[in-house]
PDB file of C-alpha atoms in Angstrom:
ATOM      1  CA  UNK A  17       0.022   0.001   0.036  1.00  0.00           C
ATOM      2  CA  UNK A  18       1.768   3.218  -1.186  1.00  0.00           C
ATOM      3  CA  UNK A  19      -0.210   5.392   1.341  1.00  0.00           C
ATOM      4  CA  UNK A  20       1.528   6.837   4.443  1.00  0.00           C
ATOM      5  CA  UNK A  21       0.574   6.807   8.043  1.00  0.00           C
ATOM      6  CA  UNK A  22      -2.427   4.721   9.077  1.00  0.00           C
ATOM      7  CA  UNK A  23      -3.553   4.447   5.449  1.00  0.00           C
ATOM      8  CA  UNK A  24      -0.405   2.629   4.524  1.00  0.00           C
ATOM      9  CA  UNK A  25      -0.209   0.336   7.708  1.00  0.00           C
ATOM     10  CA  UNK A  26      -1.392  -3.083   6.762  1.00  0.00           C
ATOM     11  CA  UNK A  27      -2.671  -5.820   8.877  1.00  0.00           C
ATOM     12  CA  UNK A  28      -2.977  -9.450   7.689  1.00  0.00           C
ATOM     13  CA  UNK A  29      -5.508 -12.098   8.723  1.00  0.00           C
ATOM     14  CA  UNK A  30      -6.654 -15.558   7.610  1.00  0.00           C
ATOM     15  CA  UNK A  31     -10.403 -15.151   6.794  1.00  0.00           C
ATOM     16  CA  UNK A  32     -10.987 -18.666   5.425  1.00  0.00           C
ATOM     17  CA  UNK A  33      -9.314 -22.016   5.207  1.00  0.00           C
ATOM     18  CA  UNK A  34      -7.453 -24.385   7.484  1.00  0.00           C
ATOM     19  CA  UNK A  35      -6.944 -21.862  10.293  1.00  0.00           C
ATOM     20  CA  UNK A  36      -6.470 -24.612  12.895  1.00  0.00           C
ATOM     21  CA  UNK A  37      -3.343 -25.820  10.945  1.00  0.00           C
ATOM     22  CA  UNK A  38      -1.917 -22.417  10.065  1.00  0.00           C
ATOM     23  CA  UNK A  39      -1.591 -18.946  11.497  1.00  0.00           C
ATOM     24  CA  UNK A  40      -0.421 -15.608  10.083  1.00  0.00           C
ATOM     25  CA  UNK A  41       1.634 -12.782  11.542  1.00  0.00           C
ATOM     26  CA  UNK A  42      -0.778  -9.895  11.358  1.00  0.00           C
ATOM     27  CA  UNK A  43       2.184  -7.302  10.996  1.00  0.00           C
ATOM     28  CA  UNK A  44       4.319  -9.085   8.413  1.00  0.00           C
ATOM     29  CA  UNK A  45       1.896 -11.433   6.725  1.00  0.00           C
ATOM     30  CA  UNK A  46       4.239 -14.386   7.272  1.00  0.00           C
ATOM     31  CA  UNK A  47       2.279 -17.622   7.328  1.00  0.00           C
ATOM     32  CA  UNK A  48       3.438 -20.441   9.560  1.00  0.00           C
ATOM     33  CA  UNK A  49       2.214 -23.770  10.786  1.00  0.00           C
ATOM     34  CA  UNK A  50       0.409 -24.432  14.010  1.00  0.00           C
ATOM     35  CA  UNK A  51      -0.159 -28.205  13.658  1.00  0.00           C
ATOM     36  CA  UNK A  52       0.265 -30.340  10.552  1.00  0.00           C
ATOM     37  CA  UNK A  53       1.855 -33.238  12.077  1.00  0.00           C
ATOM     38  CA  UNK A  54       0.851 -36.526  10.251  1.00  0.00           C
ATOM     39  CA  UNK A  55      -1.083 -34.426   7.565  1.00  0.00           C
ATOM     40  CA  UNK A  56      -0.233 -34.258   3.895  1.00  0.00           C
ATOM     41  CA  UNK A  57      -1.796 -32.563   0.855  1.00  0.00           C
ATOM     42  CA  UNK A  58      -2.756 -29.080  -0.295  1.00  0.00           C
ATOM     43  CA  UNK A  59      -4.212 -26.564   2.035  1.00  0.00           C
ATOM     44  CA  UNK A  60      -6.091 -23.499   0.782  1.00  0.00           C
ATOM     45  CA  UNK A  61      -5.862 -20.319   2.880  1.00  0.00           C
ATOM     46  CA  UNK A  62      -7.727 -17.013   2.184  1.00  0.00           C
ATOM     47  CA  UNK A  63      -5.495 -14.178   3.235  1.00  0.00           C
ATOM     48  CA  UNK A  64      -6.732 -10.648   3.738  1.00  0.00           C
ATOM     49  CA  UNK A  65      -4.778  -7.412   3.967  1.00  0.00           C
ATOM     50  CA  UNK A  66      -6.412  -4.344   5.455  1.00  0.00           C
ATOM     51  CA  UNK A  67      -5.205  -0.817   5.972  1.00  0.00           C
ATOM     52  CA  UNK A  68      -5.998   1.213   8.983  1.00  0.00           C
ATOM     53  CA  UNK A  69      -7.314   4.333   7.362  1.00  0.00           C
ATOM     54  CA  UNK A  70     -10.686   6.050   7.974  1.00  0.00           C
ATOM     55  CA  UNK A  71     -12.060   4.390   4.891  1.00  0.00           C
ATOM     56  CA  UNK A  72     -10.679   1.014   5.500  1.00  0.00           C
ATOM     57  CA  UNK A  73      -9.674  -0.769   2.336  1.00  0.00           C
ATOM     58  CA  UNK A  74      -9.062  -4.610   2.023  1.00  0.00           C
ATOM     59  CA  UNK A  75      -7.838  -7.039  -0.460  1.00  0.00           C
ATOM     60  CA  UNK A  76      -7.908 -10.833  -0.434  1.00  0.00           C
ATOM     61  CA  UNK A  77      -5.899 -13.564  -2.130  1.00  0.00           C
ATOM     62  CA  UNK A  78      -5.790 -17.397  -1.921  1.00  0.00           C
ATOM     63  CA  UNK A  79      -2.533 -18.962  -0.830  1.00  0.00           C
ATOM     64  CA  UNK A  80      -2.082 -22.693  -1.498  1.00  0.00           C
ATOM     65  CA  UNK A  81       0.239 -24.610   0.798  1.00  0.00           C
ATOM     66  CA  UNK A  82       1.328 -28.021  -0.099  1.00  0.00           C
ATOM     67  CA  UNK A  83       2.546 -30.291   2.676  1.00  0.00           C
ATOM     68  CA  UNK A  84       4.634 -33.213   1.699  1.00  0.00           C
ATOM     69  CA  UNK A  85       4.251 -36.443   3.585  1.00  0.00           C
ATOM     70  CA  UNK A  86       8.079 -36.794   3.691  1.00  0.00           C
ATOM     71  CA  UNK A  87      10.203 -34.628   5.946  1.00  0.00           C
ATOM     72  CA  UNK A  88      13.911 -34.001   6.263  1.00  0.00           C
ATOM     73  CA  UNK A  89      15.743 -35.563   9.039  1.00  0.00           C
ATOM     74  CA  UNK A  90      18.157 -32.613   9.206  1.00  0.00           C
ATOM     75  CA  UNK A  91      15.862 -30.054  10.793  1.00  0.00           C
ATOM     76  CA  UNK A  92      17.142 -28.637  13.977  1.00  0.00           C
ATOM     77  CA  UNK A  93      15.152 -26.984  16.789  1.00  0.00           C
ATOM     78  CA  UNK A  94      16.552 -23.892  18.400  1.00  0.00           C
ATOM     79  CA  UNK A  95      14.769 -22.643  21.485  1.00  0.00           C
ATOM     80  CA  UNK A  96      14.876 -18.888  22.182  1.00  0.00           C
ATOM     81  CA  UNK A  97      13.725 -17.257  25.464  1.00  0.00           C
ATOM     82  CA  UNK A  98      11.672 -14.668  23.645  1.00  0.00           C
ATOM     83  CA  UNK A  99       7.967 -14.248  22.914  1.00  0.00           C
ATOM     84  CA  UNK A 100       6.776 -15.710  19.590  1.00  0.00           C
ATOM     85  CA  UNK A 101       5.382 -12.497  18.255  1.00  0.00           C
ATOM     86  CA  UNK A 102       8.771 -10.840  18.728  1.00  0.00           C
ATOM     87  CA  UNK A 103      10.681 -13.745  17.210  1.00  0.00           C
ATOM     88  CA  UNK A 104       8.264 -13.709  14.141  1.00  0.00           C
ATOM     89  CA  UNK A 105       8.981 -10.070  13.561  1.00  0.00           C
ATOM     90  CA  UNK A 106      12.810 -10.719  13.737  1.00  0.00           C
ATOM     91  CA  UNK A 107      12.920 -13.961  11.767  1.00  0.00           C
ATOM     92  CA  UNK A 108      14.947 -12.359   8.859  1.00  0.00           C
ATOM     93  CA  UNK A 109      17.477 -10.985  11.282  1.00  0.00           C
ATOM     94  CA  UNK A 110      17.685 -14.259  13.225  1.00  0.00           C
ATOM     95  CA  UNK A 111      18.454 -16.111   9.897  1.00  0.00           C
ATOM     96  CA  UNK A 112      21.133 -13.598   9.072  1.00  0.00           C
ATOM     97  CA  UNK A 113      22.819 -14.099  12.443  1.00  0.00           C
ATOM     98  CA  UNK A 114      22.871 -17.832  12.172  1.00  0.00           C
ATOM     99  CA  UNK A 115      24.294 -17.736   8.647  1.00  0.00           C
ATOM    100  CA  UNK A 116      27.010 -15.366   9.662  1.00  0.00           C
ATOM    101  CA  UNK A 117      28.006 -17.550  12.681  1.00  0.00           C
ATOM    102  CA  UNK A 118      27.512 -20.977  11.205  1.00  0.00           C
ATOM    103  CA  UNK A 119      28.977 -20.292   7.713  1.00  0.00           C
ATOM    104  CA  UNK A 120      26.043 -22.027   5.953  1.00  0.00           C
ATOM    105  CA  UNK A 121      22.921 -20.982   4.194  1.00  0.00           C
ATOM    106  CA  UNK A 122      20.186 -21.215   6.944  1.00  0.00           C
ATOM    107  CA  UNK A 123      16.506 -21.230   6.423  1.00  0.00           C
ATOM    108  CA  UNK A 124      13.873 -20.682   9.081  1.00  0.00           C
ATOM    109  CA  UNK A 125      11.275 -23.331   8.425  1.00  0.00           C
ATOM    110  CA  UNK A 126       8.901 -22.874  11.273  1.00  0.00           C
ATOM    111  CA  UNK A 127       8.376 -20.648  14.294  1.00  0.00           C
ATOM    112  CA  UNK A 128       5.994 -21.839  16.931  1.00  0.00           C
ATOM    113  CA  UNK A 129       5.170 -22.044  20.655  1.00  0.00           C
ATOM    114  CA  UNK A 130       4.170 -24.964  22.799  1.00  0.00           C
ATOM    115  CA  UNK A 131       0.944 -23.093  23.451  1.00  0.00           C
ATOM    116  CA  UNK A 132      -1.728 -23.558  20.643  1.00  0.00           C
ATOM    117  CA  UNK A 133      -3.915 -20.650  21.729  1.00  0.00           C
ATOM    118  CA  UNK A 134      -3.104 -17.472  20.034  1.00  0.00           C
ATOM    119  CA  UNK A 135      -3.253 -15.229  23.159  1.00  0.00           C
ATOM    120  CA  UNK A 136      -1.241 -17.870  25.170  1.00  0.00           C
ATOM    121  CA  UNK A 137       1.452 -18.077  22.522  1.00  0.00           C
ATOM    122  CA  UNK A 138       2.115 -14.305  22.729  1.00  0.00           C
ATOM    123  CA  UNK A 139       2.542 -14.466  26.477  1.00  0.00           C
ATOM    124  CA  UNK A 140       4.954 -17.406  26.669  1.00  0.00           C
ATOM    125  CA  UNK A 141       8.578 -16.471  26.948  1.00  0.00           C
ATOM    126  CA  UNK A 142       9.754 -19.546  24.939  1.00  0.00           C
ATOM    127  CA  UNK A 143       9.761 -19.882  21.191  1.00  0.00           C
ATOM    128  CA  UNK A 144      10.877 -22.890  19.161  1.00  0.00           C
ATOM    129  CA  UNK A 145      12.512 -22.064  15.772  1.00  0.00           C
ATOM    130  CA  UNK A 146      12.981 -24.914  13.291  1.00  0.00           C
ATOM    131  CA  UNK A 147      15.995 -24.354  10.929  1.00  0.00           C
ATOM    132  CA  UNK A 148      17.713 -26.280   8.247  1.00  0.00           C
ATOM    133  CA  UNK A 149      21.263 -25.553   6.761  1.00  0.00           C
ATOM    134  CA  UNK A 150      22.678 -26.007   3.335  1.00  0.00           C
ATOM    135  CA  UNK A 151      26.283 -26.077   2.246  1.00  0.00           C
ATOM    136  CA  UNK A 152      27.896 -24.421  -0.808  1.00  0.00           C
ATOM    137  CA  UNK A 153      26.871 -27.403  -2.946  1.00  0.00           C
ATOM    138  CA  UNK A 154      23.239 -26.718  -1.837  1.00  0.00           C
ATOM    139  CA  UNK A 155      23.246 -29.988   0.099  1.00  0.00           C
ATOM    140  CA  UNK A 156      21.555 -30.411   3.432  1.00  0.00           C
ATOM    141  CA  UNK A 157      23.979 -30.202   6.310  1.00  0.00           C
ATOM    142  CA  UNK A 158      23.437 -33.163   8.650  1.00  0.00           C
ATOM    143  CA  UNK A 159      21.582 -32.275  11.767  1.00  0.00           C
ATOM    144  CA  UNK A 160      24.292 -33.440  14.091  1.00  0.00           C
ATOM    145  CA  UNK A 161      26.807 -31.197  12.433  1.00  0.00           C
ATOM    146  CA  UNK A 162      24.397 -28.230  12.735  1.00  0.00           C
ATOM    147  CA  UNK A 163      23.779 -29.014  16.419  1.00  0.00           C
ATOM    148  CA  UNK A 164      27.455 -29.303  17.135  1.00  0.00           C
ATOM    149  CA  UNK A 165      28.305 -25.980  15.465  1.00  0.00           C
ATOM    150  CA  UNK A 166      25.345 -24.313  17.220  1.00  0.00           C
ATOM    151  CA  UNK A 167      26.738 -25.404  20.547  1.00  0.00           C
ATOM    152  CA  UNK A 168      30.281 -24.381  19.741  1.00  0.00           C
ATOM    153  CA  UNK A 169      29.183 -21.004  18.534  1.00  0.00           C
ATOM    154  CA  UNK A 170      26.491 -20.473  21.157  1.00  0.00           C
ATOM    155  CA  UNK A 171      28.195 -17.511  22.772  1.00  0.00           C
ATOM    156  CA  UNK A 172      28.665 -15.727  19.514  1.00  0.00           C
ATOM    157  CA  UNK A 173      25.171 -16.467  18.345  1.00  0.00           C
ATOM    158  CA  UNK A 174      23.598 -15.185  21.598  1.00  0.00           C
ATOM    159  CA  UNK A 175      25.673 -11.977  21.285  1.00  0.00           C
ATOM    160  CA  UNK A 176      24.452 -11.490  17.792  1.00  0.00           C
ATOM    161  CA  UNK A 177      20.857 -12.135  18.771  1.00  0.00           C
ATOM    162  CA  UNK A 178      21.126  -9.691  21.734  1.00  0.00           C
ATOM    163  CA  UNK A 179      21.740  -6.941  19.202  1.00  0.00           C
ATOM    164  CA  UNK A 180      18.700  -8.001  17.214  1.00  0.00           C
ATOM    165  CA  UNK A 181      16.374  -8.219  20.217  1.00  0.00           C
ATOM    166  CA  UNK A 182      17.987  -5.445  22.305  1.00  0.00           C
ATOM    167  CA  UNK A 183      17.887  -7.801  25.269  1.00  0.00           C
ATOM    168  CA  UNK A 184      19.701 -10.807  26.702  1.00  0.00           C
ATOM    169  CA  UNK A 185      18.988 -13.903  24.672  1.00  0.00           C
ATOM    170  CA  UNK A 186      19.334 -17.604  25.405  1.00  0.00           C
ATOM    171  CA  UNK A 187      19.617 -19.869  22.465  1.00  0.00           C
ATOM    172  CA  UNK A 188      19.549 -23.603  23.214  1.00  0.00           C
ATOM    173  CA  UNK A 189      19.406 -26.601  20.940  1.00  0.00           C
ATOM    174  CA  UNK A 190      16.542 -28.840  21.688  1.00  0.00           C
ATOM    175  CA  UNK A 191      16.554 -32.515  21.122  1.00  0.00           C
ATOM    176  CA  UNK A 192      13.680 -34.016  19.175  1.00  0.00           C
ATOM    177  CA  UNK A 193      11.206 -35.892  21.309  1.00  0.00           C
ATOM    178  CA  UNK A 194      11.151 -39.730  20.993  1.00  0.00           C
ATOM    179  CA  UNK A 195       8.918 -41.037  18.351  1.00  0.00           C
ATOM    180  CA  UNK A 196       5.563 -42.118  19.678  1.00  0.00           C
ATOM    181  CA  UNK A 197       4.742 -45.845  19.733  1.00  0.00           C
ATOM    182  CA  UNK A 198       2.920 -47.210  16.786  1.00  0.00           C
ATOM    183  CA  UNK A 199      -0.803 -47.814  17.428  1.00  0.00           C
ATOM    184  CA  UNK A 200      -0.529 -51.505  16.563  1.00  0.00           C
ATOM    185  CA  UNK A 201       2.464 -51.752  19.008  1.00  0.00           C
ATOM    186  CA  UNK A 202       0.602 -49.968  21.763  1.00  0.00           C
ATOM    187  CA  UNK A 203      -2.481 -52.296  21.308  1.00  0.00           C
ATOM    188  CA  UNK A 204      -0.252 -55.428  21.471  1.00  0.00           C
ATOM    189  CA  UNK A 205       1.248 -54.135  24.714  1.00  0.00           C
ATOM    190  CA  UNK A 206      -2.125 -53.537  26.246  1.00  0.00           C
ATOM    191  CA  UNK A 207      -3.550 -56.940  25.120  1.00  0.00           C
ATOM    192  CA  UNK A 208      -0.349 -58.535  26.580  1.00  0.00           C
ATOM    193  CA  UNK A 209      -0.807 -56.869  29.896  1.00  0.00           C
ATOM    194  CA  UNK A 210      -4.413 -57.781  30.078  1.00  0.00           C
ATOM    195  CA  UNK A 211      -3.608 -61.431  29.240  1.00  0.00           C
ATOM    196  CA  UNK A 212      -0.935 -61.561  31.890  1.00  0.00           C
ATOM    197  CA  UNK A 213      -3.347 -60.218  34.510  1.00  0.00           C
ATOM    198  CA  UNK A 214      -5.968 -62.730  33.423  1.00  0.00           C
ATOM    199  CA  UNK A 215      -3.462 -65.623  33.709  1.00  0.00           C
ATOM    200  CA  UNK A 216      -2.255 -64.498  37.186  1.00  0.00           C
ATOM    201  CA  UNK A 217      -5.908 -64.214  38.411  1.00  0.00           C
ATOM    202  CA  UNK A 218      -6.715 -67.661  37.003  1.00  0.00           C
ATOM    203  CA  UNK A 219      -3.635 -69.239  38.657  1.00  0.00           C
ATOM    204  CA  UNK A 220      -4.382 -67.632  41.972  1.00  0.00           C
ATOM    205  CA  UNK A 221      -7.994 -68.929  41.801  1.00  0.00           C
ATOM    206  CA  UNK A 222      -6.738 -72.558  41.086  1.00  0.00           C
ATOM    207  CA  UNK A 223      -4.285 -72.447  43.923  1.00  0.00           C
ATOM    208  CA  UNK A 224      -6.870 -71.061  46.299  1.00  0.00           C
ATOM    209  CA  UNK A 225      -9.391 -73.764  45.238  1.00  0.00           C
ATOM    210  CA  UNK A 226      -6.769 -76.538  45.612  1.00  0.00           C
ATOM    211  CA  UNK A 227      -5.897 -75.296  49.088  1.00  0.00           C
ATOM    212  CA  UNK A 228      -9.556 -75.104  50.095  1.00  0.00           C
ATOM    213  CA  UNK A 229     -10.138 -78.643  48.905  1.00  0.00           C
ATOM    214  CA  UNK A 230      -7.163 -80.026  50.831  1.00  0.00           C
ATOM    215  CA  UNK A 231      -8.253 -78.280  53.879  1.00  0.00           C
ATOM    216  CA  UNK A 232     -11.766 -79.628  53.626  1.00  0.00           C
ATOM    217  CA  UNK A 233     -10.554 -83.097  52.812  1.00  0.00           C
ATOM    218  CA  UNK A 234      -8.206 -83.212  55.861  1.00  0.00           C
ATOM    219  CA  UNK A 235     -10.620 -82.092  58.430  1.00  0.00           C
ATOM    220  CA  UNK A 236     -13.494 -83.944  56.812  1.00  0.00           C
ATOM    221  CA  UNK A 237     -11.717 -87.212  57.231  1.00  0.00           C
ATOM    222  CA  UNK A 238     -11.136 -86.438  60.970  1.00  0.00           C
ATOM    223  CA  UNK A 239     -14.773 -85.750  61.445  1.00  0.00           C
ATOM    224  CA  UNK A 240     -15.713 -88.863  59.664  1.00  0.00           C
ATOM    225  CA  UNK A 241     -13.411 -91.066  61.920  1.00  0.00           C
ATOM    226  CA  UNK A 242     -14.962 -89.310  65.089  1.00  0.00           C
ATOM    227  CA  UNK A 243     -18.459 -90.111  63.752  1.00  0.00           C
ATOM    228  CA  UNK A 244     -17.524 -93.732  63.051  1.00  0.00           C
ATOM    229  CA  UNK A 245     -16.100 -94.074  66.585  1.00  0.00           C
ATOM    230  CA  UNK A 246     -19.218 -92.687  68.152  1.00  0.00           C
ATOM    231  CA  UNK A 247     -21.480 -94.838  66.030  1.00  0.00           C
ATOM    232  CA  UNK A 248     -19.447 -97.911  67.112  1.00  0.00           C
ATOM    233  CA  UNK A 249     -19.188 -96.984  70.757  1.00  0.00           C
ATOM    234  CA  UNK A 250     -22.567 -95.472  71.551  1.00  0.00           C
ATOM    235  CA  UNK A 251     -25.204 -96.144  68.873  1.00  0.00           C
ATOM    236  CA  UNK A 252     -24.483 -99.842  68.748  1.00  0.00           C
ATOM    237  CA  UNK A 253     -26.663-101.489  71.386  1.00  0.00           C
ATOM    238  CA  UNK A 254     -24.242-104.287  71.818  1.00  0.00           C
ATOM    239  CA  UNK A 255     -20.527-103.708  72.117  1.00  0.00           C
ATOM    240  CA  UNK A 256     -17.629-106.020  72.896  1.00  0.00           C
ATOM    241  CA  UNK A 257     -16.119-105.799  76.340  1.00  0.00           C
ATOM    242  CA  UNK A 258     -12.521-106.118  77.128  1.00  0.00           C
ATOM    243  CA  UNK A 259     -12.838-109.992  77.230  1.00  0.00           C
ATOM    244  CA  UNK A 260     -14.458-110.108  73.936  1.00  0.00           C
ATOM    245  CA  UNK A 261     -17.908-111.081  75.023  1.00  0.00           C
ATOM    246  CA  UNK A 262     -21.048-109.144  74.157  1.00  0.00           C
ATOM    247  CA  UNK A 263     -22.245-106.789  76.820  1.00  0.00           C
ATOM    248  CA  UNK A 264     -25.859-105.514  76.857  1.00  0.00           C
ATOM    249  CA  UNK A 265     -26.362-101.778  77.330  1.00  0.00           C
ATOM    250  CA  UNK A 266     -29.683-102.326  78.930  1.00  0.00           C
ATOM    251  CA  UNK A 267     -30.197-101.244  82.637  1.00  0.00           C
ATOM    252  CA  UNK A 268     -29.712-104.003  85.192  1.00  0.00           C
ATOM    253  CA  UNK A 269     -32.831-104.994  87.095  1.00  0.00           C
ATOM    254  CA  UNK A 270     -31.763-103.608  90.386  1.00  0.00           C
ATOM    255  CA  UNK A 271     -31.455-100.158  88.662  1.00  0.00           C
ATOM    256  CA  UNK A 272     -35.165-100.294  87.863  1.00  0.00           C
ATOM    257  CA  UNK A 273     -35.853-100.538  91.588  1.00  0.00           C
TER     258      UNK A 273
END
């Protein structure tokens, strides 16, 4: 917009499209990803630019973003202790500092915060910057080489970034998180745990049942012996005396008197 003052100050916004996957810097118009992990294909974004004049004028255009299913393994994450909205405004200067200190062509691929909410992102004092470096032959520099150089030149890089942000800056290399377990592997682990628990419960039940049967059998036999002794010694109206002759259990006659 060739106008001056408020009439020439433009603000950018996404008015239609996949706004959950992408966001835009309202001051520079830079589009960046919010969450496209595991997604591939073409995304259509409707971008609007509006001036701030009394008679507000707007213009719109469609931006097509193609996300490839493959990704480079040489992307390195640099964590800066600065708010994301500040880092977004200074992305060109950050790239220039990194190129100067590392000696490679550096491209800023992504700038994002751990917070997905737009307001929360602007208030978080930590921003993650994904970069990739290319050598003179335009070949990707291995991620480990980039990380090593970033660590070796950390002091120089932080001094350069302090001039860009006009504030002390901490630039740390972040290690990529471990890859999440595949769904089929997770399901197999869960089923294995459930099967193990079932086997343990079944084994415990069998042992308890055997113990109960042994207990019942032991004391049941003792009760049976007692009952047999009682039947032989009391219920039998005739019993053998010590001499082997039968002895009546009827009362003697003199007892009746």
